[in-house]
PDB file of C-alpha atoms in Angstrom:
ATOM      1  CA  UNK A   1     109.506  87.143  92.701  1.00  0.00           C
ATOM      2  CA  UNK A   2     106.281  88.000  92.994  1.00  0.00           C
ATOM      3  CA  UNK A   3     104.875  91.412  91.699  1.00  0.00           C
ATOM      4  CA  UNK A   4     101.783  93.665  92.019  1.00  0.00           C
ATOM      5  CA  UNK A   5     100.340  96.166  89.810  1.00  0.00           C
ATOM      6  CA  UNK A   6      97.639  98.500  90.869  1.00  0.00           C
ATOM      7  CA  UNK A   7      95.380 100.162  88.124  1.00  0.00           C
ATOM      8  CA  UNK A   8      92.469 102.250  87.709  1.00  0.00           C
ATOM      9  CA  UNK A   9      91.624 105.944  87.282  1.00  0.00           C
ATOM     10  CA  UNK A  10      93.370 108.031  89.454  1.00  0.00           C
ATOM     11  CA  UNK A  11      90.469 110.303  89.451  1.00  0.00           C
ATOM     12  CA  UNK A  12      86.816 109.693  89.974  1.00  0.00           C
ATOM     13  CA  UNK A  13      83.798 111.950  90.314  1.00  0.00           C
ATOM     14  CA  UNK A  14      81.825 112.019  93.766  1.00  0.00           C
ATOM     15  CA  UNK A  15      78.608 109.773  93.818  1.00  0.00           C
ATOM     16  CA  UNK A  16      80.596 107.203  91.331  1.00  0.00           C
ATOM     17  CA  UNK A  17      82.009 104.204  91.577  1.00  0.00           C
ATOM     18  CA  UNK A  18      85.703 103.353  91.991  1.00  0.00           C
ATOM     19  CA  UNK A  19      87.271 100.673  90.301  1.00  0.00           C
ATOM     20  CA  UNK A  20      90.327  99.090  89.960  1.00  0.00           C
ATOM     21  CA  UNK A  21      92.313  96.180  89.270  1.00  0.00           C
ATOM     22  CA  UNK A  22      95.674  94.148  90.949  1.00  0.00           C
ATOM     23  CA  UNK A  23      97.501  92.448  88.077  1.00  0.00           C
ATOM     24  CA  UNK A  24      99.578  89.895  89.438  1.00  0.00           C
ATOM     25  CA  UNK A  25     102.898  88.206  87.981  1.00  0.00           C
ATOM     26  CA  UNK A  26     105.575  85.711  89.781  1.00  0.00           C
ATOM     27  CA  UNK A  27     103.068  83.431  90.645  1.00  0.00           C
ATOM     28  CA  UNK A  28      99.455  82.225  90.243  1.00  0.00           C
ATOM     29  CA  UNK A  29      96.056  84.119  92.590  1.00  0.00           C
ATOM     30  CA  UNK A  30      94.827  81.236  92.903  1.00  0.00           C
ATOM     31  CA  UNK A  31      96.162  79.447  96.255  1.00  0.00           C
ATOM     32  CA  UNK A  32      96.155  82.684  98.282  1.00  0.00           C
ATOM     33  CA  UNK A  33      94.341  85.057  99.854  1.00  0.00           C
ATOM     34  CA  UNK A  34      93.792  88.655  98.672  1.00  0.00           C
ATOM     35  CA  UNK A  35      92.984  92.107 100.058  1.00  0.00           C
ATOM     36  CA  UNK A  36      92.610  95.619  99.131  1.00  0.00           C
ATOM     37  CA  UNK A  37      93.840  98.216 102.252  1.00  0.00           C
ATOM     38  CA  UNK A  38      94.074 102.061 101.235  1.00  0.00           C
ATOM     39  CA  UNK A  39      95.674 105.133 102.994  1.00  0.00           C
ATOM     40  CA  UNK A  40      94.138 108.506 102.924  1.00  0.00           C
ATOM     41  CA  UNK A  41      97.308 111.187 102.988  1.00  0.00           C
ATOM     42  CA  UNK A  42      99.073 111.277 106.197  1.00  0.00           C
ATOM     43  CA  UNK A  43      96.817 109.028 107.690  1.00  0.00           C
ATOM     44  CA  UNK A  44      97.305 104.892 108.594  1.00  0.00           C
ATOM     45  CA  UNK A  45      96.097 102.100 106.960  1.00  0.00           C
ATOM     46  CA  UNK A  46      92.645 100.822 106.275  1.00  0.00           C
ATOM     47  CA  UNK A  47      91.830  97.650 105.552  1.00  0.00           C
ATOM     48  CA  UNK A  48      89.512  97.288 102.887  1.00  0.00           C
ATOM     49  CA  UNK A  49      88.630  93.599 102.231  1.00  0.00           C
ATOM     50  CA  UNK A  50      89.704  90.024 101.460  1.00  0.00           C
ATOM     51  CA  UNK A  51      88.979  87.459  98.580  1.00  0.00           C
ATOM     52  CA  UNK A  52      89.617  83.802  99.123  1.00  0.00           C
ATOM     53  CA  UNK A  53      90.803  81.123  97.102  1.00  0.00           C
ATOM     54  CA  UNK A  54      87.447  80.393  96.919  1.00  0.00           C
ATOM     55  CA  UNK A  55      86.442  83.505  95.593  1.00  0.00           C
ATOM     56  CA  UNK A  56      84.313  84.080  99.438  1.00  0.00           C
ATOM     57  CA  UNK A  57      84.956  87.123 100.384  1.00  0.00           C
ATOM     58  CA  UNK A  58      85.081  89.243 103.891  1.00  0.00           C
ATOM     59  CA  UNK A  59      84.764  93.101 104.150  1.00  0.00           C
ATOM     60  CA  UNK A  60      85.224  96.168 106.121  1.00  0.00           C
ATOM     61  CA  UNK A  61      81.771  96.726 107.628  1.00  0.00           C
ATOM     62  CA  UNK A  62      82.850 100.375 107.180  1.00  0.00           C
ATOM     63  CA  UNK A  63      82.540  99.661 103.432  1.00  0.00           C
ATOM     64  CA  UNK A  64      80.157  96.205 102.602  1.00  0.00           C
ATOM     65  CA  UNK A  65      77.438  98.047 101.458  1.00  0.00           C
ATOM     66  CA  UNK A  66      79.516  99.993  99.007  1.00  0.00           C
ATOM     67  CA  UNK A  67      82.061  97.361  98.024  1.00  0.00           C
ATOM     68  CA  UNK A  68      82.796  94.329  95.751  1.00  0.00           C
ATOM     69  CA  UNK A  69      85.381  92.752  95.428  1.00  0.00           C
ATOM     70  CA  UNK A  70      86.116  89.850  92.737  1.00  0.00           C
ATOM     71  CA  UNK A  71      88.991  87.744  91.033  1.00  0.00           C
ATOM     72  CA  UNK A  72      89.527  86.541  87.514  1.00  0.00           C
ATOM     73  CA  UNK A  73      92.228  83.523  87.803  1.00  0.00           C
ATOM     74  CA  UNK A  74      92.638  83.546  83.789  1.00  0.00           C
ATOM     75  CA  UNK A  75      94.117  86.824  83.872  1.00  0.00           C
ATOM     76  CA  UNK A  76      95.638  86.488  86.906  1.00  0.00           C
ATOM     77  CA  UNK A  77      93.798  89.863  88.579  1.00  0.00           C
ATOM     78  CA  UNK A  78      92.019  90.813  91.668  1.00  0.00           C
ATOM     79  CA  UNK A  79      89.221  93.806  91.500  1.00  0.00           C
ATOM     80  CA  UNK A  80      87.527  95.917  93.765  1.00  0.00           C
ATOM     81  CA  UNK A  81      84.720  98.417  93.136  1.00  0.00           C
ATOM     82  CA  UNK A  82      83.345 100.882  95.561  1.00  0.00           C
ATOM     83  CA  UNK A  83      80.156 102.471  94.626  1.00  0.00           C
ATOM     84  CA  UNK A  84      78.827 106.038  95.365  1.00  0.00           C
ATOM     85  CA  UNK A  85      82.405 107.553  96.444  1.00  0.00           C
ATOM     86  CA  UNK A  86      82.901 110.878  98.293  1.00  0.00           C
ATOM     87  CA  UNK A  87      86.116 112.828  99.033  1.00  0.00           C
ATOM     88  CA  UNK A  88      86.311 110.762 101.981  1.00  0.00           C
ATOM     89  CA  UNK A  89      87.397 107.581  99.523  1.00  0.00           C
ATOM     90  CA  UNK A  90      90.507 109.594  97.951  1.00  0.00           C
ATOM     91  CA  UNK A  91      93.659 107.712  99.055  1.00  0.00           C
ATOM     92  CA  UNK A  92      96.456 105.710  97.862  1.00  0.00           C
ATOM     93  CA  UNK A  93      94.619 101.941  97.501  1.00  0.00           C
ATOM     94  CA  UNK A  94      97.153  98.937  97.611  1.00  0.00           C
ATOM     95  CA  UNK A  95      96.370  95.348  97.004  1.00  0.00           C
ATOM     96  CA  UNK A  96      98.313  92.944  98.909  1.00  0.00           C
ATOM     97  CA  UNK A  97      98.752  89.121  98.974  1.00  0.00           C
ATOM     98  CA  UNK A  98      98.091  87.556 102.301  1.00  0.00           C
ATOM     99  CA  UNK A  99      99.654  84.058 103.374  1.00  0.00           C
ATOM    100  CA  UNK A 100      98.073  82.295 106.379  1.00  0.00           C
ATOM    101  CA  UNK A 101      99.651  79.232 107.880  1.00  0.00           C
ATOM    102  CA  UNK A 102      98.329  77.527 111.623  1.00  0.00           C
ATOM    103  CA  UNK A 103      95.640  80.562 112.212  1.00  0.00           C
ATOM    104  CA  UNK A 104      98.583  83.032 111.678  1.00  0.00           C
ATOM    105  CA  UNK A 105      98.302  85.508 108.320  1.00  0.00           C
ATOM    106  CA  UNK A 106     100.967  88.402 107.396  1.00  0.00           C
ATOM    107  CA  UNK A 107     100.514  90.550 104.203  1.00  0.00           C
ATOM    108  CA  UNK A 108     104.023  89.817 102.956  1.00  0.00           C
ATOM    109  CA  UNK A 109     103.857  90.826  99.212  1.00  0.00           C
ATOM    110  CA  UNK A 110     102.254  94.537  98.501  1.00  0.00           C
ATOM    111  CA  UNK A 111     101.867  96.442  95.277  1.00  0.00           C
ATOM    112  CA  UNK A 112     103.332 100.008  94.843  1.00  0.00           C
ATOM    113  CA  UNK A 113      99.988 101.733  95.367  1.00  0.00           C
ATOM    114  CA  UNK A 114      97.633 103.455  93.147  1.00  0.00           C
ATOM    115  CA  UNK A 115      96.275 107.199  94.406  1.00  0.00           C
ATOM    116  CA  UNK A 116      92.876 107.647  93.477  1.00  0.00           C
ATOM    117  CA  UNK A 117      91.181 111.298  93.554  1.00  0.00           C
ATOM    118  CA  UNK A 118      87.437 111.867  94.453  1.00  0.00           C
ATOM    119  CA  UNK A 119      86.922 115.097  92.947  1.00  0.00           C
ATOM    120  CA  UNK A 120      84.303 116.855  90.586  1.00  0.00           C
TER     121      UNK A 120
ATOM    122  CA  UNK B   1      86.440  96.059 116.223  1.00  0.00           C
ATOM    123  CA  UNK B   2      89.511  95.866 117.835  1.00  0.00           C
ATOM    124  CA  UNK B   3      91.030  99.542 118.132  1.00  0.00           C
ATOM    125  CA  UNK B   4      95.088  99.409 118.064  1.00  0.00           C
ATOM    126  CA  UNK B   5      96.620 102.593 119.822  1.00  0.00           C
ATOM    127  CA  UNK B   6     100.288 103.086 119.354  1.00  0.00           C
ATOM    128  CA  UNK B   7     102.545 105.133 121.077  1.00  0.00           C
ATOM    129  CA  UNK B   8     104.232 107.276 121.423  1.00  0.00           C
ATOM    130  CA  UNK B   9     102.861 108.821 118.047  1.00  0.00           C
ATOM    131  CA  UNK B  10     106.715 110.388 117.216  1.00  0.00           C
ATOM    132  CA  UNK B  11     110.182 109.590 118.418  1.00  0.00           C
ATOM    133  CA  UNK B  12     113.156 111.623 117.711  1.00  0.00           C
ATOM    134  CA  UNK B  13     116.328 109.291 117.992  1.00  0.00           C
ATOM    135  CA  UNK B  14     119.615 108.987 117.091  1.00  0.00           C
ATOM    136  CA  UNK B  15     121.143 106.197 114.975  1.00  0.00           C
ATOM    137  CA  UNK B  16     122.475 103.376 117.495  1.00  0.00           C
ATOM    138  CA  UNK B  17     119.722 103.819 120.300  1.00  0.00           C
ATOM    139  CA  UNK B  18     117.387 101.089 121.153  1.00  0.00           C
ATOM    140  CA  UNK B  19     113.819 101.905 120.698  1.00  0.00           C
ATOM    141  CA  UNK B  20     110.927 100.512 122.063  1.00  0.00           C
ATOM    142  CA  UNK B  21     107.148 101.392 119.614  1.00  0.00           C
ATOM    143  CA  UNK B  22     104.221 100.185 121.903  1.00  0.00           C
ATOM    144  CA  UNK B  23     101.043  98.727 120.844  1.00  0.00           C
ATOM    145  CA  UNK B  24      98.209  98.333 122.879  1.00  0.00           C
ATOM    146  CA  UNK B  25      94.690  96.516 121.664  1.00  0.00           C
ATOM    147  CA  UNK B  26      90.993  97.263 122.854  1.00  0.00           C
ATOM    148  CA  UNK B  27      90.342  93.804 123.511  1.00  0.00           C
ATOM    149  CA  UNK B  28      92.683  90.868 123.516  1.00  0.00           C
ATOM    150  CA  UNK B  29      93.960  90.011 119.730  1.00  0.00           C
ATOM    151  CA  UNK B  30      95.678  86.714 121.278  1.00  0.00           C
ATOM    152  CA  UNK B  31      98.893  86.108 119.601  1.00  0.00           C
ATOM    153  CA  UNK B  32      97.502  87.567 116.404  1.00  0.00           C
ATOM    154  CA  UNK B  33      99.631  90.421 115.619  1.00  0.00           C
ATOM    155  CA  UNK B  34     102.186  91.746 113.156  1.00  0.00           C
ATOM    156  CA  UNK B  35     104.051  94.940 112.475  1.00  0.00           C
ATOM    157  CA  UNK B  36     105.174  96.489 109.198  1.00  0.00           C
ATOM    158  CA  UNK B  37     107.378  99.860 108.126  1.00  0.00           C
ATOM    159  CA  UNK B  38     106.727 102.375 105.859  1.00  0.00           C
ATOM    160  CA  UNK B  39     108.782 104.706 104.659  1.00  0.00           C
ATOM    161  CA  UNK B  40     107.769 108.192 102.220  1.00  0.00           C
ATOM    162  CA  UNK B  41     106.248 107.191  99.318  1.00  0.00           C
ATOM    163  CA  UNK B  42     106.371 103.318  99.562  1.00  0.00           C
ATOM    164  CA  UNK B  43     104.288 100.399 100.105  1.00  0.00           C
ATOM    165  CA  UNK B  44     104.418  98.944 103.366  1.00  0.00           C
ATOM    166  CA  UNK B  45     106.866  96.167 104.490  1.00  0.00           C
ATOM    167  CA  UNK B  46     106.345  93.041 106.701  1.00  0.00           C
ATOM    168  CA  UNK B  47     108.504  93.278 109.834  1.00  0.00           C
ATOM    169  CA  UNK B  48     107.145  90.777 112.310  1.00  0.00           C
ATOM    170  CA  UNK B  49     103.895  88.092 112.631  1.00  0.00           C
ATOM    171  CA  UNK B  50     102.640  86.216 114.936  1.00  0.00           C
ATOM    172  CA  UNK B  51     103.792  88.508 117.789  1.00  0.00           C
ATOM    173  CA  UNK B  52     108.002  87.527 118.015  1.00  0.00           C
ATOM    174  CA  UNK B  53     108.507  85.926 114.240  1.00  0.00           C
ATOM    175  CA  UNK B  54     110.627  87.611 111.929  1.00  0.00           C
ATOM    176  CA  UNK B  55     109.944  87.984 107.876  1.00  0.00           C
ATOM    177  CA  UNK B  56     112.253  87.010 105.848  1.00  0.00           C
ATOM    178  CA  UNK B  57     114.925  89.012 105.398  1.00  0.00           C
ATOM    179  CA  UNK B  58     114.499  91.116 108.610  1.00  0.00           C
ATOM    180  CA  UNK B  59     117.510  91.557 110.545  1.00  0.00           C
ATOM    181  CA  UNK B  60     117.969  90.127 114.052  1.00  0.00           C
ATOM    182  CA  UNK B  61     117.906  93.970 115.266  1.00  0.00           C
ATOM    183  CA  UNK B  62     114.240  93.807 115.055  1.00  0.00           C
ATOM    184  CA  UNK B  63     111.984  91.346 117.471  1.00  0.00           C
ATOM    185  CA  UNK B  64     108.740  91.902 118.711  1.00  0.00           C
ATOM    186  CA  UNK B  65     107.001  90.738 122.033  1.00  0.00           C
ATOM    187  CA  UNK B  66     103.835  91.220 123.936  1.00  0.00           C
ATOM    188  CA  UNK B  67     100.669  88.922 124.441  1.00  0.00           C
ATOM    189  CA  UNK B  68      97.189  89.686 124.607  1.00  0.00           C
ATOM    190  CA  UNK B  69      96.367  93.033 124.464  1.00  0.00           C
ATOM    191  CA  UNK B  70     100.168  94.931 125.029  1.00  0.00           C
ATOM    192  CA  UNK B  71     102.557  94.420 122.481  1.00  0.00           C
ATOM    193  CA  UNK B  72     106.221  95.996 122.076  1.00  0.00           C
ATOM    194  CA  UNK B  73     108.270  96.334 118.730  1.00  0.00           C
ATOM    195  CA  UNK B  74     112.238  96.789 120.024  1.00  0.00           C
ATOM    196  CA  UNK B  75     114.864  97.896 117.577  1.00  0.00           C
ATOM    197  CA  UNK B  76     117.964  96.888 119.345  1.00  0.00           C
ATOM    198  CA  UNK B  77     120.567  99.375 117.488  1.00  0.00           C
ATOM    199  CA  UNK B  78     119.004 101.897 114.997  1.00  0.00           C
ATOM    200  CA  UNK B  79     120.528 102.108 111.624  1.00  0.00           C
ATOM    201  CA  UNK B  80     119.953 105.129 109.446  1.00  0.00           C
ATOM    202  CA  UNK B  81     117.743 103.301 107.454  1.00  0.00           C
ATOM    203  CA  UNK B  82     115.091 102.552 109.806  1.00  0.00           C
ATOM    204  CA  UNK B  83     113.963 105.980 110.194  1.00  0.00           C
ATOM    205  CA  UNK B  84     110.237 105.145 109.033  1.00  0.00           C
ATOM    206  CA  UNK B  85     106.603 104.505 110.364  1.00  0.00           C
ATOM    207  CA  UNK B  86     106.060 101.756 111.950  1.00  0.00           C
ATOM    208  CA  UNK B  87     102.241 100.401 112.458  1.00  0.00           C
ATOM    209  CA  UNK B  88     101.235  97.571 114.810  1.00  0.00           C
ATOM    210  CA  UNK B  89      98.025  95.062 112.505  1.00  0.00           C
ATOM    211  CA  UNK B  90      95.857  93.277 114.605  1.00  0.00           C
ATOM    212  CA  UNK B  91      94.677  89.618 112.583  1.00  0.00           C
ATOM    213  CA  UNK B  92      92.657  87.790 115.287  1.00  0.00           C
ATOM    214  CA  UNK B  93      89.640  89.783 114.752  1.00  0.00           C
ATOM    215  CA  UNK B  94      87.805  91.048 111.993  1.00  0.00           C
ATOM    216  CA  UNK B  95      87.818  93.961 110.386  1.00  0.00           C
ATOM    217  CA  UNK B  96      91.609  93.343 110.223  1.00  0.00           C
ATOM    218  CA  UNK B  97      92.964  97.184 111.813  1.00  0.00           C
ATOM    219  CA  UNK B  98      95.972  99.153 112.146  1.00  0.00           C
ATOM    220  CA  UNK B  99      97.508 101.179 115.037  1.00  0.00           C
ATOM    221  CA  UNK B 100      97.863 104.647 114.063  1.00  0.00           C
ATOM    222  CA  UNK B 101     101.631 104.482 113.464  1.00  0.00           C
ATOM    223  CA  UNK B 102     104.713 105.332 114.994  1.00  0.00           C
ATOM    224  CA  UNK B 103     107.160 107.629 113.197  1.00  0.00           C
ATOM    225  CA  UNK B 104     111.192 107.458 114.003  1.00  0.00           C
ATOM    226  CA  UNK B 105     112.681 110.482 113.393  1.00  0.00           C
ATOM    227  CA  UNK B 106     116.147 111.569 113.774  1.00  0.00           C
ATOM    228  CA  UNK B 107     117.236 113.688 116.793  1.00  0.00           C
TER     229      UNK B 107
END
């Protein structure tokens, strides 16, 4: 079964950058497709961005100029780091693996979430 | 972007009614759509892709139909365990977005 582990500080100072890391076991990163989505309290879901097998990657325009997001196959871990964060940034960020067959994609496996404060 | 509006935003039911969550897209998202549950505390959960297909897993009492831009998510018979929050995720278009979320809440 495949697992995800989100990790990181779970509090960060305003004009600083956020990072954290998806560690995950059951299976190899490397044939699929990642992303990073995040939920502010009470609110929906936001998708953040995507890395492909390839190691291309597609963002939120809300967030490119602020965001990276990068894979390391060896350890089996997806990152993302978003730079010069405000209280607006504080939610609970999930990674999530995406499968796409035919044109069609789902997010079918998700970690548990990892709440990250923006906060001096 | 495509915006996803959902409604209504809450609906207080009672465990064995059929619900109905709508889903409604700015612009046409084809037949790219999918809808998940989340319940308090937890990560989300793949209900339904590509419109009509079930995960795996799901039971029969969910299906989902719709094309283009209006999209439905029925619940033929609720059981107690699908009070939740159910979100409608357009994938035709990027950014990839979310309707706001519908919660089920019991009457």
């Amino acid at each position: 079964q495949v697992q995800l582990q989100e990790s990181g500080p779970g509090l960060v100072k305003p004009s600083e950058t956020l990072s954290l890391t998806c560690t995950v076991s059951g299976d190899s990163i490397s044939p699929y497709y990642w992303s990073w989505l995040r939920q502010a309290a009470g609110k929906g879901l936001e998708w953040i961005g995507r890395i492909h097998p390839t190691g291309d990657t597609v963002y939120n325009p809300s967030l490119k100029s602020r965001l990276t997001m990068s894979k390391e196959t060896s350890k089996n871990q997806i990152s993302l780091k978003l730079t010069s964060v405000t209280a607006a940034d504080t939610a609970v960020y999930y990674c999530a693996r995406e499968t796409q067959v035919s044109g069609q994609r789902w997010f079918d496996f998700w970690g548990h979430g990892t709440l990250v404060t923006v906060s001096s | 972007e495509r915006v996803m509006t959902q409604s209504p935003d809450t609906l207080s039911v009672s465990p064995g009614d059929r619900v109905n969550l709508s889903c409604r897209a700015s612009q046409s998202v084809s037949s790219g759509l999918a809808w998940y549950q989340q319940k308090p505390g937890r990560a989300p959960r793949l209900l339904i892709y590509s419109v009509s297909t079930r995960a795996i897993g799901i039971p029969a009492r969910f299906s989902g139909s719709g094309s283009g831009t209006e999209f439905t998510l029925t619940i033929s018979s609720l059981q107690s365990e699908d009070f939740a929050i159910y979100y409608c995720q357009q994938y035709d278009n990027w950014p990839l977005t979310f309707g706001q979320g519908t919660r089920l809440e019991i009457k």
